[in-house]
Tab-separated table of C-alpha atoms in Angstrom:
chain	number	residue	atom	x	y	z
A	1	MET	CA	122.804	83.854	100.810
A	2	LEU	CA	123.608	81.221	98.329
A	3	VAL	CA	126.409	80.338	100.637
A	4	LEU	CA	123.799	80.197	103.619
A	5	ALA	CA	121.397	78.256	101.857
A	6	VAL	CA	123.891	75.713	100.744
A	7	GLY	CA	125.218	75.538	104.255
A	8	LEU	CA	121.588	74.932	105.740
A	9	ALA	CA	120.875	72.154	103.292
A	10	GLY	CA	124.163	70.370	104.165
A	11	CYS	CA	123.311	70.743	107.946
A	12	SER	CA	119.883	68.850	107.439
A	13	SER	CA	119.167	66.539	104.381
A	14	THR	CA	115.941	65.549	106.225
A	15	GLY	CA	115.143	69.274	106.599
A	16	GLY	CA	115.785	69.967	102.744
A	17	LYS	CA	113.931	66.994	101.807
A	18	ARG	CA	110.824	68.012	104.025
A	19	ALA	CA	111.069	71.550	102.325
A	20	GLU	CA	111.205	70.121	98.885
A	21	GLU	CA	108.318	68.052	99.642
A	22	GLU	CA	106.123	70.783	100.967
A	23	ARG	CA	106.869	72.800	98.021
A	24	ALA	CA	105.756	69.974	95.552
A	25	GLN	CA	102.819	69.594	97.531
A	26	GLY	CA	101.992	73.358	97.360
A	27	ALA	CA	102.468	73.628	93.692
A	28	SER	CA	100.153	70.339	93.301
A	29	GLY	CA	97.412	72.449	95.208
A	30	LYS	CA	97.298	70.536	97.995
A	31	ALA	CA	97.153	72.428	101.524
A	32	ASN	CA	100.139	71.534	103.751
A	33	VAL	CA	97.819	72.464	106.978
A	34	ASP	CA	94.705	71.076	108.364
A	35	THR	CA	93.136	74.115	109.455
A	36	PRO	CA	89.458	75.295	108.320
A	37	ARG	CA	89.006	76.367	104.465
A	38	TRP	CA	89.198	80.221	105.339
A	39	LYS	CA	88.248	82.474	102.626
A	40	ILE	CA	90.255	85.468	102.012
A	41	ALA	CA	89.839	88.230	99.408
A	42	MET	CA	92.307	90.610	97.426
A	43	VAL	CA	90.823	93.748	96.017
A	44	THR	CA	93.417	95.848	93.970
A	45	HIS	CA	93.553	99.154	92.087
A	46	SER	CA	94.843	97.173	88.896
A	47	GLY	CA	93.636	97.881	85.484
A	48	ASP	CA	92.829	95.130	83.017
A	49	GLY	CA	95.891	93.221	81.579
A	50	ASP	CA	98.305	94.695	83.967
A	51	THR	CA	101.003	91.933	84.132
A	52	TYR	CA	102.446	93.160	87.563
A	53	TRP	CA	99.283	91.925	89.425
A	54	ASP	CA	99.525	88.766	87.581
A	55	ILE	CA	102.832	88.219	89.840
A	56	VAL	CA	101.119	89.404	92.827
A	57	GLN	CA	98.203	86.689	92.092
A	58	SER	CA	100.949	84.021	91.602
A	59	GLY	CA	102.488	84.618	94.985
A	60	ALA	CA	99.147	84.856	96.474
A	61	LYS	CA	97.611	81.664	94.965
A	62	GLN	CA	100.650	79.609	96.094
A	63	ALA	CA	100.340	80.636	99.527
A	64	ALA	CA	96.588	79.873	99.306
A	65	ALA	CA	97.160	76.590	98.047
A	66	LYS	CA	99.731	75.832	100.540
A	67	ASP	CA	97.533	77.298	103.699
A	68	ASN	CA	94.226	75.867	102.768
A	69	ILE	CA	92.681	79.161	101.626
A	70	GLU	CA	89.854	79.802	99.221
A	71	PHE	CA	91.287	82.815	97.501
A	72	LEU	CA	89.352	85.560	95.710
A	73	TYR	CA	90.690	88.328	93.413
A	74	SER	CA	88.834	91.454	92.169
A	75	HIS	CA	90.093	94.547	90.818
A	76	ASP	CA	89.264	98.192	89.536
A	77	LYS	CA	91.442	100.780	88.598
A	78	GLU	CA	88.672	103.407	89.557
A	79	ALA	CA	88.694	103.870	93.193
A	80	GLY	CA	85.023	104.140	93.962
A	81	ARG	CA	84.429	100.944	92.149
A	82	GLN	CA	87.379	99.327	93.965
A	83	ALA	CA	85.476	100.497	97.277
A	84	GLN	CA	82.331	98.444	96.198
A	85	LEU	CA	84.445	95.511	95.543
A	86	VAL	CA	85.558	95.730	98.974
A	87	GLN	CA	82.066	96.177	100.332
A	88	ALA	CA	81.069	92.949	98.123
A	89	ALA	CA	84.081	91.029	99.927
A	90	ILE	CA	82.604	92.364	103.476
A	91	ASP	CA	79.128	90.728	102.388
A	92	LYS	CA	80.539	87.433	101.505
A	93	LYS	CA	81.768	87.464	105.023
A	94	VAL	CA	85.554	86.735	104.319
A	95	ASP	CA	87.848	85.554	106.892
A	96	GLY	CA	90.535	88.257	105.683
A	97	LEU	CA	90.924	91.150	103.320
A	98	ILE	CA	94.095	92.191	101.185
A	99	VAL	CA	93.627	95.703	99.783
A	100	THR	CA	95.627	98.297	97.893
A	101	LEU	CA	95.197	102.061	98.774
A	102	ALA	CA	96.379	103.636	95.668
A	103	LYS	CA	93.672	106.360	96.321
A	104	PRO	CA	93.283	106.223	100.033
A	105	SER	CA	90.597	108.559	100.349
A	106	ALA	CA	88.217	106.863	98.176
A	107	MET	CA	88.870	103.847	100.158
A	108	GLU	CA	88.829	104.747	103.736
A	109	LYS	CA	85.408	104.123	104.579
A	110	ALA	CA	85.243	100.926	102.983
A	111	VAL	CA	88.404	99.351	104.504
A	112	LYS	CA	87.277	100.627	107.908
A	113	LYS	CA	83.836	99.110	107.624
A	114	ALA	CA	85.613	95.895	106.959
A	115	VAL	CA	87.549	96.193	110.290
A	116	LYS	CA	84.552	97.105	112.100
A	117	ALA	CA	82.975	93.931	110.921
A	118	GLY	CA	85.762	91.933	112.407
A	119	ILE	CA	87.868	91.143	109.098
A	120	PRO	CA	91.518	91.305	109.689
A	121	VAL	CA	92.985	93.582	106.714
A	122	VAL	CA	96.429	93.906	105.360
A	123	THR	CA	97.387	96.380	102.642
A	124	ILE	CA	99.822	95.846	99.843
A	125	ASN	CA	101.651	97.672	97.626
A	126	SER	CA	100.057	101.363	98.180
A	127	GLY	CA	99.059	103.192	100.901
A	128	GLN	CA	101.639	102.755	103.441
A	129	ASP	CA	100.916	105.774	105.479
A	130	GLU	CA	97.213	105.342	105.605
A	131	SER	CA	97.316	101.560	106.162
A	132	GLU	CA	97.425	101.797	110.337
A	133	SER	CA	94.878	104.585	110.682
A	134	PHE	CA	92.494	102.601	108.493
A	135	GLY	CA	92.940	99.866	110.926
A	136	ALA	CA	94.829	97.333	108.710
A	137	LEU	CA	96.918	94.826	110.815
A	138	THR	CA	100.184	96.007	108.667
A	139	HIS	CA	101.382	96.821	105.284
A	140	ILE	CA	103.509	94.800	102.870
A	141	GLY	CA	105.352	96.563	100.096
A	142	GLN	CA	108.350	98.760	99.493
A	143	ASP	CA	108.499	102.331	100.903
A	144	GLU	CA	107.785	104.348	97.635
A	145	VAL	CA	109.769	107.516	98.739
A	146	LYS	CA	112.771	105.255	99.600
A	147	ALA	CA	112.406	103.343	96.309
A	148	GLY	CA	112.375	106.768	94.553
A	149	GLU	CA	115.550	107.553	96.740
A	150	ALA	CA	117.690	104.263	95.591
A	151	VAL	CA	116.675	105.551	91.896
A	152	GLY	CA	118.211	109.153	92.361
A	153	GLU	CA	121.149	107.481	94.127
A	154	GLU	CA	121.875	105.196	91.206
A	155	LEU	CA	121.463	107.876	88.324
A	156	ASN	CA	123.898	110.136	90.350
A	157	ASP	CA	126.342	106.896	90.273
A	158	ARG	CA	125.569	106.958	86.615
A	159	GLY	CA	126.525	110.265	86.129
A	160	ARG	CA	123.027	111.318	84.811
A	161	LYS	CA	122.287	114.986	84.628
A	162	LYS	CA	118.558	115.508	83.594
A	163	ALA	CA	115.720	113.239	83.720
A	164	VAL	CA	112.000	112.735	83.169
A	165	CYS	CA	109.852	110.924	85.471
A	166	VAL	CA	106.809	109.466	83.666
A	167	LEU	CA	103.702	109.083	85.705
A	168	HIS	CA	101.073	107.074	84.077
A	169	GLU	CA	98.166	107.291	86.409
A	170	GLN	CA	97.097	110.732	87.978
A	171	GLY	CA	96.096	110.755	91.499
A	172	ASN	CA	98.052	107.580	92.528
A	173	VAL	CA	99.634	108.470	95.690
A	174	GLY	CA	102.523	105.858	95.343
A	175	HIS	CA	103.492	107.110	91.669
A	176	GLU	CA	103.688	110.564	93.072
A	177	GLU	CA	106.138	109.362	95.862
A	178	ARG	CA	108.348	107.652	93.721
A	179	CYS	CA	109.080	110.599	91.806
A	180	ARG	CA	109.553	112.627	94.780
A	181	GLY	CA	111.851	110.516	96.111
A	182	VAL	CA	113.898	110.423	92.897
A	183	GLY	CA	113.964	114.141	93.258
A	184	GLU	CA	115.110	114.119	96.802
A	185	THR	CA	118.484	112.251	96.123
A	186	PHE	CA	119.468	112.960	92.395
A	187	GLU	CA	121.708	115.899	92.148
A	188	GLY	CA	120.617	116.427	88.409
A	189	LYS	CA	117.404	118.220	87.202
A	190	LEU	CA	114.080	116.140	87.283
A	191	ASP	CA	110.924	116.767	85.599
A	192	ASN	CA	107.742	114.847	85.731
A	193	LEU	CA	105.613	113.947	82.714
A	194	TYR	CA	102.157	112.808	82.826
A	195	VAL	CA	100.965	110.363	80.316
A	196	ASP	CA	97.666	108.143	79.805
A	197	GLY	CA	98.923	104.700	81.112
A	198	THR	CA	95.886	103.295	79.357
A	199	ASN	CA	96.835	104.226	75.982
A	200	MET	CA	100.194	102.765	75.068
A	201	PRO	CA	100.526	104.719	71.754
A	202	ASN	CA	99.872	107.912	73.449
A	203	VAL	CA	102.667	106.928	76.312
A	204	GLN	CA	105.342	106.366	73.409
A	205	SER	CA	104.597	109.565	71.599
A	206	SER	CA	104.409	111.596	74.725
A	207	ILE	CA	107.802	110.446	75.701
A	208	GLU	CA	109.307	110.845	71.886
A	209	ALA	CA	107.883	114.304	71.836
A	210	GLU	CA	109.801	115.260	75.151
A	211	LEU	CA	112.934	113.730	74.051
A	212	GLN	CA	112.816	115.649	70.762
A	213	SER	CA	111.901	118.877	72.419
A	214	ASP	CA	114.596	118.648	74.893
A	215	LYS	CA	117.923	117.101	73.744
A	216	ASP	CA	119.743	117.645	77.169
A	217	LEU	CA	117.533	114.798	78.684
A	218	ASP	CA	119.690	111.729	79.312
A	219	THR	CA	117.340	109.622	81.337
A	220	VAL	CA	113.836	108.380	81.222
A	221	VAL	CA	112.546	107.089	84.555
A	222	THR	CA	109.007	104.954	84.083
A	223	LEU	CA	107.146	103.804	87.016
A	224	GLY	CA	105.827	100.368	85.802
A	225	ALA	CA	107.562	97.487	83.884
A	226	PRO	CA	105.051	97.658	81.048
A	227	PHE	CA	106.109	101.134	80.214
A	228	ALA	CA	109.864	100.707	80.113
A	229	PRO	CA	109.920	98.858	76.679
A	230	THR	CA	107.640	101.504	75.203
A	231	ALA	CA	109.939	104.045	76.537
A	232	ALA	CA	113.103	102.324	74.888
A	233	GLN	CA	111.229	102.383	71.619
A	234	ALA	CA	110.215	106.116	72.007
A	235	ALA	CA	113.921	106.941	72.728
A	236	GLU	CA	115.059	104.981	69.635
A	237	ASP	CA	112.423	106.862	67.360
A	238	ALA	CA	113.346	110.228	68.764
A	239	GLY	CA	116.909	109.304	67.935
A	240	SER	CA	117.931	109.956	71.764
A	241	ASP	CA	120.591	108.160	73.536
A	242	ALA	CA	118.565	108.799	76.813
A	243	GLU	CA	118.978	105.585	78.955
A	244	VAL	CA	115.553	104.224	80.397
A	245	ASP	CA	115.401	102.958	83.583
A	246	THR	CA	112.386	101.787	85.660
A	247	PHE	CA	110.503	100.488	88.514
A	248	ASP	CA	109.190	97.084	88.448
A	249	LEU	CA	110.136	94.226	86.964
A	250	ASN	CA	108.997	91.544	84.286
A	251	ASP	CA	110.217	89.437	81.495
A	252	LYS	CA	110.666	92.171	78.929
A	253	VAL	CA	112.438	94.227	81.571
A	254	ALA	CA	114.775	91.507	82.195
A	255	GLU	CA	115.147	91.172	78.484
A	256	GLY	CA	116.058	94.816	78.144
A	257	LEU	CA	118.449	94.706	81.030
A	258	GLU	CA	120.160	91.868	79.226
A	259	ASP	CA	120.289	93.513	75.596
A	260	GLY	CA	121.101	97.019	77.015
A	261	SER	CA	117.928	98.614	76.193
A	262	ILE	CA	116.793	99.309	80.072
A	263	GLY	CA	119.531	100.580	82.272
A	264	PHE	CA	118.422	99.204	85.765
A	265	ALA	CA	115.250	98.051	87.237
A	266	VAL	CA	113.970	98.725	90.876
A	267	ASP	CA	112.161	95.672	91.795
A	268	GLN	CA	109.451	95.575	94.850
A	269	GLN	CA	108.927	91.935	94.475
A	270	PRO	CA	105.145	91.545	93.839
A	271	TYR	CA	105.134	87.922	94.050
A	272	LEU	CA	106.341	88.436	97.812
A	273	GLN	CA	103.668	90.775	98.372
A	274	GLY	CA	100.939	88.432	97.355
A	275	TYR	CA	102.384	85.610	99.122
A	276	GLU	CA	103.153	87.266	102.289
A	277	ALA	CA	100.004	88.893	102.664
A	278	VAL	CA	97.789	85.710	102.434
A	279	ASP	CA	100.368	83.708	104.571
A	280	LEU	CA	100.402	86.592	107.101
A	281	LEU	CA	96.510	86.326	107.309
A	282	TRP	CA	96.461	82.802	107.642
A	283	LEU	CA	99.282	83.027	110.616
A	284	TYR	CA	97.161	85.787	112.103
A	285	ARG	CA	94.004	83.779	112.322
A	286	TYR	CA	95.863	80.510	113.368
A	287	ASN	CA	98.293	81.910	116.019
A	288	ALA	CA	97.543	85.493	116.316
A	289	ASP	CA	101.485	86.016	114.435
A	290	MET	CA	102.254	89.285	113.052
A	291	LEU	CA	105.391	90.122	111.302
A	292	GLY	CA	107.352	93.247	112.193
A	293	GLY	CA	105.095	94.067	115.122
A	294	GLY	CA	102.804	95.703	112.833
A	295	GLU	CA	105.302	98.074	111.498
A	296	PRO	CA	105.539	98.220	107.696
A	297	VAL	CA	107.361	95.002	105.985
A	298	LEU	CA	109.341	96.160	103.080
A	299	THR	CA	109.744	94.067	100.065
A	300	GLY	CA	111.943	96.492	98.425
A	301	PRO	CA	113.679	98.334	96.758
A	302	GLN	CA	116.074	95.929	95.100
A	303	VAL	CA	118.331	97.510	92.211
A	304	LEU	CA	118.988	95.123	89.358
A	305	THR	CA	121.094	95.595	86.487
A	306	LYS	CA	122.423	93.740	83.233
A	307	ASP	CA	124.697	91.504	85.938
A	308	ASP	CA	121.389	90.173	87.295
A	309	ALA	CA	119.542	89.694	83.778
A	310	ALA	CA	120.406	86.096	83.015
A	311	GLU	CA	119.200	84.543	86.307
A	312	LEU	CA	116.333	86.676	86.430
A	313	ARG	CA	114.961	85.540	83.086
A	314	GLU	CA	114.433	82.137	84.708
A	315	TYR	CA	111.864	83.589	87.293
A	316	THR	CA	110.299	86.453	85.073
A	317	LYS	CA	109.468	83.744	82.507
A	318	ARG	CA	107.539	81.356	84.963
A	319	GLY	CA	105.696	84.836	86.502
A	320	THR	CA	107.334	84.983	89.783
A	321	ARG	CA	109.741	87.986	89.362
């Protein structure tokens, strides 16, 4: 990709300069288009303080600045209240809606109501299987089962024999799919461990107890970046040599990859999910464009290891990876 990028830059210095100017203009908050000031809302299942969604918002806000979009963000980890936030967006007569479907059954009525009101909807991150039936234009994210399968294959390559998959939000279909995917390709034994993701001391003590009670465990798989350093600390406190691997990426995970406290991470590129969702809704309203013909647009999985850590730190520090 680097060679291709250099080659393209060499082919057209004018094109490269224009791209740089557009990036600078977007970063300054000035729109690159003269289309109407459309309003797009994003409603997610995030809890408070979840750094993952900061990265999603970073991408969405960058695209919104470029596309002359008024971007509205709201969230609630409780599915019923998330559905109410969707209704609030409908009441505001937004021009586009981005929504997550971590608990699809609770969201179905609200999303279908938005579609019926003529609001184009894009789902991101979770709910790939339900997206089309709810009337969304497309889904942007990673296939959670395939991402899990990628983890299982990586564990096989590393010679792992027994792992525990730590689920931090009960009822989240994407989390269940991730662990199921791991189990489908992992040739060793896999157990699930349910923890209260809103209580990090509980997460750490639960993982530590699991490692102390089963000395054969050689791997802990966490389903979100904030939980990986906690799992690494639990392993250290338990006196365990178990490797900690994780879904998702942030600066702490990149640091862990670099110092060896985390084995690998599977990134679904949340910045890209936010950016592409906003940009796609702009393209749809402006030109009736649709990526992938309506099929899910995959942003992952991408397996990242210590070899990638140094380069990643530059991007994780600025909040785009």
